[in-house]
Amino acid sequence: MTAGRSGRRPGSSGARAAILEAAKKRFSEHGFDRTSIRAVAGDAGVDPALVHHYFGSKRQLFAAVVELPIDPEVVMEVFGAVPLDQLGATMVRILVTLWDSELGSAAVAVLRTLVAGTDPGLARSFFVEVALERVRSRIATASDDGSGRVALVASQMLGVLVARKVVELEPLASMPVEAVVAAVGPTVQRYLTGELG
């Protein structure tokens, strides 16, 4: 007797939805770091290879769960490559430019859902373990793991997002990107690498 293969489920159109549902539950309950592709696949009743087939990496799966309009890995690569003393300005420039782009309305809608949603675990996973983890690991030192610093960065950038795109508070709402970078970038840089008080 041969063992059955656990690959693609019959009626694979339902497999993608089952994977997304299982991933959403896992990410919400266990966070990004403690969720594995294998565990998501087990919950969805599919082979892990099928999860990779549909979604690629775990980070891309998370992006699909929260319906991000862009692959966060692209942004993370830039944050990982820029010189540390330019990271604050670069983060502000990239994020504000993204929010102002054609993808911006979808990105803003996702962030609104995450922040105002009924699932704080998913929002926390997104901000702490996905959006800012690479930045945190870059700025971590022996005496400061950087968690408090990236939380301050998140609060600053969420404030800019809400003021610029949700409340449309002038003059910030119509300020050119480089003016926002000049005003906010030094604060973000201080949160990342400067004295906090």
PDB file of N, CA and C in Angstrom, residues 37-110:
ATOM      1  N   ILE A  37       5.569  28.253   7.302  1.00  0.00           N
ATOM      2  CA  ILE A  37       4.843  27.819   6.105  1.00  0.00           C
ATOM      3  C   ILE A  37       4.278  26.414   6.337  1.00  0.00           C
ATOM      4  N   ARG A  38       5.065  25.561   6.972  1.00  0.00           N
ATOM      5  CA  ARG A  38       4.628  24.185   7.234  1.00  0.00           C
ATOM      6  C   ARG A  38       3.368  24.175   8.116  1.00  0.00           C
ATOM      7  N   ALA A  39       3.327  25.016   9.146  1.00  0.00           N
ATOM      8  CA  ALA A  39       2.160  25.059  10.029  1.00  0.00           C
ATOM      9  C   ALA A  39       0.930  25.574   9.285  1.00  0.00           C
ATOM     10  N   VAL A  40       1.114  26.601   8.471  1.00  0.00           N
ATOM     11  CA  VAL A  40      -0.005  27.138   7.676  1.00  0.00           C
ATOM     12  C   VAL A  40      -0.523  26.054   6.737  1.00  0.00           C
ATOM     13  N   ALA A  41       0.397  25.357   6.073  1.00  0.00           N
ATOM     14  CA  ALA A  41       0.002  24.295   5.153  1.00  0.00           C
ATOM     15  C   ALA A  41      -0.772  23.202   5.883  1.00  0.00           C
ATOM     16  N   GLY A  42      -0.289  22.814   7.072  1.00  0.00           N
ATOM     17  CA  GLY A  42      -0.989  21.803   7.856  1.00  0.00           C
ATOM     18  C   GLY A  42      -2.397  22.238   8.220  1.00  0.00           C
ATOM     19  N   ASP A  43      -2.540  23.498   8.643  1.00  0.00           N
ATOM     20  CA  ASP A  43      -3.868  24.009   8.998  1.00  0.00           C
ATOM     21  C   ASP A  43      -4.802  24.038   7.790  1.00  0.00           C
ATOM     22  N   ALA A  44      -4.225  24.327   6.608  1.00  0.00           N
ATOM     23  CA  ALA A  44      -5.036  24.426   5.389  1.00  0.00           C
ATOM     24  C   ALA A  44      -5.251  23.076   4.718  1.00  0.00           C
ATOM     25  N   GLY A  45      -4.524  22.051   5.177  1.00  0.00           N
ATOM     26  CA  GLY A  45      -4.668  20.727   4.587  1.00  0.00           C
ATOM     27  C   GLY A  45      -4.017  20.592   3.229  1.00  0.00           C
ATOM     28  N   VAL A  46      -2.893  21.309   3.034  1.00  0.00           N
ATOM     29  CA  VAL A  46      -2.177  21.248   1.759  1.00  0.00           C
ATOM     30  C   VAL A  46      -0.698  20.980   2.023  1.00  0.00           C
ATOM     31  N   ASP A  47       0.011  20.658   0.973  1.00  0.00           N
ATOM     32  CA  ASP A  47       1.450  20.477   1.054  1.00  0.00           C
ATOM     33  C   ASP A  47       2.124  21.852   1.148  1.00  0.00           C
ATOM     34  N   PRO A  48       3.194  21.986   1.934  1.00  0.00           N
ATOM     35  CA  PRO A  48       3.894  23.280   2.007  1.00  0.00           C
ATOM     36  C   PRO A  48       4.336  23.811   0.644  1.00  0.00           C
ATOM     37  N   ALA A  49       4.642  22.907  -0.279  1.00  0.00           N
ATOM     38  CA  ALA A  49       5.051  23.347  -1.621  1.00  0.00           C
ATOM     39  C   ALA A  49       3.949  24.147  -2.306  1.00  0.00           C
ATOM     40  N   LEU A  50       2.701  23.828  -1.992  1.00  0.00           N
ATOM     41  CA  LEU A  50       1.595  24.562  -2.609  1.00  0.00           C
ATOM     42  C   LEU A  50       1.520  25.994  -2.066  1.00  0.00           C
ATOM     43  N   VAL A  51       1.844  26.158  -0.797  1.00  0.00           N
ATOM     44  CA  VAL A  51       1.881  27.508  -0.215  1.00  0.00           C
ATOM     45  C   VAL A  51       2.954  28.328  -0.929  1.00  0.00           C
ATOM     46  N   HIS A  52       4.130  27.729  -1.105  1.00  0.00           N
ATOM     47  CA  HIS A  52       5.208  28.424  -1.831  1.00  0.00           C
ATOM     48  C   HIS A  52       4.797  28.703  -3.271  1.00  0.00           C
ATOM     49  N   HIS A  53       4.093  27.764  -3.893  1.00  0.00           N
ATOM     50  CA  HIS A  53       3.645  27.942  -5.277  1.00  0.00           C
ATOM     51  C   HIS A  53       2.747  29.171  -5.407  1.00  0.00           C
ATOM     52  N   TYR A  54       1.788  29.298  -4.509  1.00  0.00           N
ATOM     53  CA  TYR A  54       0.843  30.413  -4.586  1.00  0.00           C
ATOM     54  C   TYR A  54       1.435  31.729  -4.094  1.00  0.00           C
ATOM     55  N   PHE A  55       2.269  31.678  -3.058  1.00  0.00           N
ATOM     56  CA  PHE A  55       2.639  32.914  -2.379  1.00  0.00           C
ATOM     57  C   PHE A  55       4.132  33.195  -2.303  1.00  0.00           C
ATOM     58  N   GLY A  56       4.982  32.243  -2.626  1.00  0.00           N
ATOM     59  CA  GLY A  56       6.426  32.486  -2.525  1.00  0.00           C
ATOM     60  C   GLY A  56       6.896  32.349  -1.092  1.00  0.00           C
ATOM     61  N   SER A  57       7.428  33.419  -0.543  1.00  0.00           N
ATOM     62  CA  SER A  57       8.008  33.402   0.802  1.00  0.00           C
ATOM     63  C   SER A  57       6.947  33.655   1.876  1.00  0.00           C
ATOM     64  N   LYS A  58       7.334  33.460   3.122  1.00  0.00           N
ATOM     65  CA  LYS A  58       6.439  33.747   4.251  1.00  0.00           C
ATOM     66  C   LYS A  58       6.080  35.229   4.274  1.00  0.00           C
ATOM     67  N   ARG A  59       7.037  36.089   3.974  1.00  0.00           N
ATOM     68  CA  ARG A  59       6.764  37.529   3.954  1.00  0.00           C
ATOM     69  C   ARG A  59       5.735  37.868   2.871  1.00  0.00           C
ATOM     70  N   GLN A  60       5.842  37.222   1.718  1.00  0.00           N
ATOM     71  CA  GLN A  60       4.872  37.453   0.641  1.00  0.00           C
ATOM     72  C   GLN A  60       3.496  36.904   1.017  1.00  0.00           C
ATOM     73  N   LEU A  61       3.471  35.799   1.749  1.00  0.00           N
ATOM     74  CA  LEU A  61       2.204  35.263   2.246  1.00  0.00           C
ATOM     75  C   LEU A  61       1.558  36.257   3.206  1.00  0.00           C
ATOM     76  N   PHE A  62       2.356  36.828   4.100  1.00  0.00           N
ATOM     77  CA  PHE A  62       1.825  37.819   5.031  1.00  0.00           C
ATOM     78  C   PHE A  62       1.272  39.021   4.266  1.00  0.00           C
ATOM     79  N   ALA A  63       2.011  39.474   3.247  1.00  0.00           N
ATOM     80  CA  ALA A  63       1.550  40.609   2.440  1.00  0.00           C
ATOM     81  C   ALA A  63       0.200  40.295   1.795  1.00  0.00           C
ATOM     82  N   ALA A  64       0.016  39.057   1.350  1.00  0.00           N
ATOM     83  CA  ALA A  64      -1.266  38.658   0.758  1.00  0.00           C
ATOM     84  C   ALA A  64      -2.374  38.635   1.807  1.00  0.00           C
ATOM     85  N   VAL A  65      -2.054  38.180   3.017  1.00  0.00           N
ATOM     86  CA  VAL A  65      -3.054  38.120   4.091  1.00  0.00           C
ATOM     87  C   VAL A  65      -3.568  39.520   4.419  1.00  0.00           C
ATOM     88  N   VAL A  66      -2.653  40.479   4.528  1.00  0.00           N
ATOM     89  CA  VAL A  66      -3.084  41.836   4.878  1.00  0.00           C
ATOM     90  C   VAL A  66      -3.400  42.667   3.642  1.00  0.00           C
ATOM     91  N   GLU A  67      -3.299  42.034   2.470  1.00  0.00           N
ATOM     92  CA  GLU A  67      -3.653  42.652   1.192  1.00  0.00           C
ATOM     93  C   GLU A  67      -2.821  43.883   0.883  1.00  0.00           C
ATOM     94  N   LEU A  68      -1.525  43.785   1.136  1.00  0.00           N
ATOM     95  CA  LEU A  68      -0.631  44.885   0.785  1.00  0.00           C
ATOM     96  C   LEU A  68      -0.537  45.003  -0.733  1.00  0.00           C
ATOM     97  N   PRO A  69      -0.553  46.227  -1.261  1.00  0.00           N
ATOM     98  CA  PRO A  69      -0.481  46.385  -2.713  1.00  0.00           C
ATOM     99  C   PRO A  69       0.935  46.258  -3.268  1.00  0.00           C
ATOM    100  N   ILE A  70       1.935  46.158  -2.387  1.00  0.00           N
ATOM    101  CA  ILE A  70       3.317  45.997  -2.833  1.00  0.00           C
ATOM    102  C   ILE A  70       3.975  44.897  -2.017  1.00  0.00           C
ATOM    103  N   ASP A  71       5.068  44.375  -2.541  1.00  0.00           N
ATOM    104  CA  ASP A  71       5.846  43.377  -1.824  1.00  0.00           C
ATOM    105  C   ASP A  71       6.716  44.115  -0.803  1.00  0.00           C
ATOM    106  N   PRO A  72       6.517  43.879   0.500  1.00  0.00           N
ATOM    107  CA  PRO A  72       7.298  44.613   1.501  1.00  0.00           C
ATOM    108  C   PRO A  72       8.797  44.322   1.401  1.00  0.00           C
ATOM    109  N   GLU A  73       9.157  43.206   0.787  1.00  0.00           N
ATOM    110  CA  GLU A  73      10.565  42.847   0.672  1.00  0.00           C
ATOM    111  C   GLU A  73      11.332  43.892  -0.136  1.00  0.00           C
ATOM    112  N   VAL A  74      10.679  44.483  -1.130  1.00  0.00           N
ATOM    113  CA  VAL A  74      11.328  45.511  -1.961  1.00  0.00           C
ATOM    114  C   VAL A  74      11.713  46.706  -1.101  1.00  0.00           C
ATOM    115  N   VAL A  75      10.791  47.159  -0.268  1.00  0.00           N
ATOM    116  CA  VAL A  75      11.051  48.297   0.618  1.00  0.00           C
ATOM    117  C   VAL A  75      12.102  47.919   1.660  1.00  0.00           C
ATOM    118  N   MET A  76      11.990  46.719   2.212  1.00  0.00           N
ATOM    119  CA  MET A  76      12.939  46.282   3.240  1.00  0.00           C
ATOM    120  C   MET A  76      14.371  46.226   2.702  1.00  0.00           C
ATOM    121  N   GLU A  77      14.521  45.843   1.440  1.00  0.00           N
ATOM    122  CA  GLU A  77      15.860  45.794   0.847  1.00  0.00           C
ATOM    123  C   GLU A  77      16.487  47.188   0.821  1.00  0.00           C
ATOM    124  N   VAL A  78      15.697  48.196   0.497  1.00  0.00           N
ATOM    125  CA  VAL A  78      16.209  49.570   0.488  1.00  0.00           C
ATOM    126  C   VAL A  78      16.583  49.985   1.903  1.00  0.00           C
ATOM    127  N   PHE A  79      15.702  49.707   2.871  1.00  0.00           N
ATOM    128  CA  PHE A  79      15.991  50.063   4.261  1.00  0.00           C
ATOM    129  C   PHE A  79      17.240  49.352   4.765  1.00  0.00           C
ATOM    130  N   GLY A  80      17.503  48.166   4.244  1.00  0.00           N
ATOM    131  CA  GLY A  80      18.673  47.418   4.666  1.00  0.00           C
ATOM    132  C   GLY A  80      19.963  47.879   4.022  1.00  0.00           C
ATOM    133  N   ALA A  81      19.865  48.559   2.882  1.00  0.00           N
ATOM    134  CA  ALA A  81      21.061  48.930   2.121  1.00  0.00           C
ATOM    135  C   ALA A  81      21.522  50.369   2.334  1.00  0.00           C
ATOM    136  N   VAL A  82      20.608  51.253   2.705  1.00  0.00           N
ATOM    137  CA  VAL A  82      20.958  52.672   2.830  1.00  0.00           C
ATOM    138  C   VAL A  82      21.901  52.874   4.026  1.00  0.00           C
ATOM    139  N   PRO A  83      22.846  53.818   3.928  1.00  0.00           N
ATOM    140  CA  PRO A  83      23.709  54.089   5.093  1.00  0.00           C
ATOM    141  C   PRO A  83      22.855  54.439   6.324  1.00  0.00           C
ATOM    142  N   LEU A  84      23.292  53.978   7.482  1.00  0.00           N
ATOM    143  CA  LEU A  84      22.509  54.128   8.707  1.00  0.00           C
ATOM    144  C   LEU A  84      22.193  55.587   9.028  1.00  0.00           C
ATOM    145  N   ASP A  85      23.114  56.488   8.741  1.00  0.00           N
ATOM    146  CA  ASP A  85      22.861  57.895   9.060  1.00  0.00           C
ATOM    147  C   ASP A  85      21.870  58.557   8.098  1.00  0.00           C
ATOM    148  N   GLN A  86      21.458  57.844   7.056  1.00  0.00           N
ATOM    149  CA  GLN A  86      20.456  58.359   6.121  1.00  0.00           C
ATOM    150  C   GLN A  86      19.140  57.582   6.200  1.00  0.00           C
ATOM    151  N   LEU A  87      19.057  56.655   7.136  1.00  0.00           N
ATOM    152  CA  LEU A  87      17.896  55.777   7.201  1.00  0.00           C
ATOM    153  C   LEU A  87      16.608  56.526   7.526  1.00  0.00           C
ATOM    154  N   GLY A  88      16.644  57.465   8.446  1.00  0.00           N
ATOM    155  CA  GLY A  88      15.435  58.209   8.813  1.00  0.00           C
ATOM    156  C   GLY A  88      14.841  58.942   7.632  1.00  0.00           C
ATOM    157  N   ALA A  89      15.655  59.718   6.934  1.00  0.00           N
ATOM    158  CA  ALA A  89      15.168  60.465   5.769  1.00  0.00           C
ATOM    159  C   ALA A  89      14.694  59.521   4.674  1.00  0.00           C
ATOM    160  N   THR A  90      15.424  58.434   4.484  1.00  0.00           N
ATOM    161  CA  THR A  90      15.047  57.469   3.440  1.00  0.00           C
ATOM    162  C   THR A  90      13.706  56.833   3.749  1.00  0.00           C
ATOM    163  N   MET A  91      13.490  56.462   5.008  1.00  0.00           N
ATOM    164  CA  MET A  91      12.207  55.864   5.381  1.00  0.00           C
ATOM    165  C   MET A  91      11.055  56.832   5.124  1.00  0.00           C
ATOM    166  N   VAL A  92      11.228  58.068   5.534  1.00  0.00           N
ATOM    167  CA  VAL A  92      10.166  59.062   5.320  1.00  0.00           C
ATOM    168  C   VAL A  92       9.929  59.248   3.820  1.00  0.00           C
ATOM    169  N   ARG A  93      11.009  59.403   3.053  1.00  0.00           N
ATOM    170  CA  ARG A  93      10.883  59.626   1.606  1.00  0.00           C
ATOM    171  C   ARG A  93      10.153  58.472   0.924  1.00  0.00           C
ATOM    172  N   ILE A  94      10.557  57.247   1.216  1.00  0.00           N
ATOM    173  CA  ILE A  94       9.948  56.086   0.551  1.00  0.00           C
ATOM    174  C   ILE A  94       8.486  55.929   0.951  1.00  0.00           C
ATOM    175  N   LEU A  95       8.194  56.039   2.240  1.00  0.00           N
ATOM    176  CA  LEU A  95       6.823  55.830   2.693  1.00  0.00           C
ATOM    177  C   LEU A  95       5.879  56.917   2.202  1.00  0.00           C
ATOM    178  N   VAL A  96       6.284  58.166   2.284  1.00  0.00           N
ATOM    179  CA  VAL A  96       5.411  59.253   1.819  1.00  0.00           C
ATOM    180  C   VAL A  96       5.236  59.181   0.302  1.00  0.00           C
ATOM    181  N   THR A  97       6.304  58.857  -0.411  1.00  0.00           N
ATOM    182  CA  THR A  97       6.199  58.703  -1.863  1.00  0.00           C
ATOM    183  C   THR A  97       5.241  57.573  -2.209  1.00  0.00           C
ATOM    184  N   LEU A  98       5.328  56.475  -1.478  1.00  0.00           N
ATOM    185  CA  LEU A  98       4.405  55.360  -1.705  1.00  0.00           C
ATOM    186  C   LEU A  98       2.966  55.789  -1.442  1.00  0.00           C
ATOM    187  N   TRP A  99       2.734  56.450  -0.308  1.00  0.00           N
ATOM    188  CA  TRP A  99       1.375  56.879   0.009  1.00  0.00           C
ATOM    189  C   TRP A  99       0.818  57.842  -1.030  1.00  0.00           C
ATOM    190  N   ASP A 100       1.702  58.629  -1.655  1.00  0.00           N
ATOM    191  CA  ASP A 100       1.257  59.598  -2.663  1.00  0.00           C
ATOM    192  C   ASP A 100       1.127  58.994  -4.060  1.00  0.00           C
ATOM    193  N   SER A 101       1.563  57.748  -4.246  1.00  0.00           N
ATOM    194  CA  SER A 101       1.559  57.118  -5.566  1.00  0.00           C
ATOM    195  C   SER A 101       0.193  56.518  -5.887  1.00  0.00           C
ATOM    196  N   GLU A 102       0.101  55.909  -7.088  1.00  0.00           N
ATOM    197  CA  GLU A 102      -1.139  55.233  -7.479  1.00  0.00           C
ATOM    198  C   GLU A 102      -1.479  54.099  -6.518  1.00  0.00           C
ATOM    199  N   LEU A 103      -0.457  53.472  -5.953  1.00  0.00           N
ATOM    200  CA  LEU A 103      -0.688  52.399  -4.990  1.00  0.00           C
ATOM    201  C   LEU A 103      -1.088  52.936  -3.620  1.00  0.00           C
ATOM    202  N   GLY A 104      -0.913  54.231  -3.444  1.00  0.00           N
ATOM    203  CA  GLY A 104      -1.100  54.840  -2.130  1.00  0.00           C
ATOM    204  C   GLY A 104      -2.463  54.635  -1.522  1.00  0.00           C
ATOM    205  N   SER A 105      -3.519  54.789  -2.313  1.00  0.00           N
ATOM    206  CA  SER A 105      -4.855  54.656  -1.727  1.00  0.00           C
ATOM    207  C   SER A 105      -5.080  53.240  -1.205  1.00  0.00           C
ATOM    208  N   ALA A 106      -4.560  52.239  -1.925  1.00  0.00           N
ATOM    209  CA  ALA A 106      -4.687  50.859  -1.452  1.00  0.00           C
ATOM    210  C   ALA A 106      -3.846  50.644  -0.199  1.00  0.00           C
ATOM    211  N   ALA A 107      -2.625  51.208  -0.174  1.00  0.00           N
ATOM    212  CA  ALA A 107      -1.758  51.072   0.998  1.00  0.00           C
ATOM    213  C   ALA A 107      -2.396  51.738   2.210  1.00  0.00           C
ATOM    214  N   VAL A 108      -2.964  52.913   2.018  1.00  0.00           N
ATOM    215  CA  VAL A 108      -3.622  53.630   3.111  1.00  0.00           C
ATOM    216  C   VAL A 108      -4.831  52.832   3.606  1.00  0.00           C
ATOM    217  N   ALA A 109      -5.592  52.248   2.681  1.00  0.00           N
ATOM    218  CA  ALA A 109      -6.760  51.450   3.071  1.00  0.00           C
ATOM    219  C   ALA A 109      -6.330  50.247   3.911  1.00  0.00           C
ATOM    220  N   VAL A 110      -5.231  49.600   3.523  1.00  0.00           N
ATOM    221  CA  VAL A 110      -4.726  48.458   4.285  1.00  0.00           C
ATOM    222  C   VAL A 110      -4.334  48.894   5.688  1.00  0.00           C
TER     223      VAL A 110
END
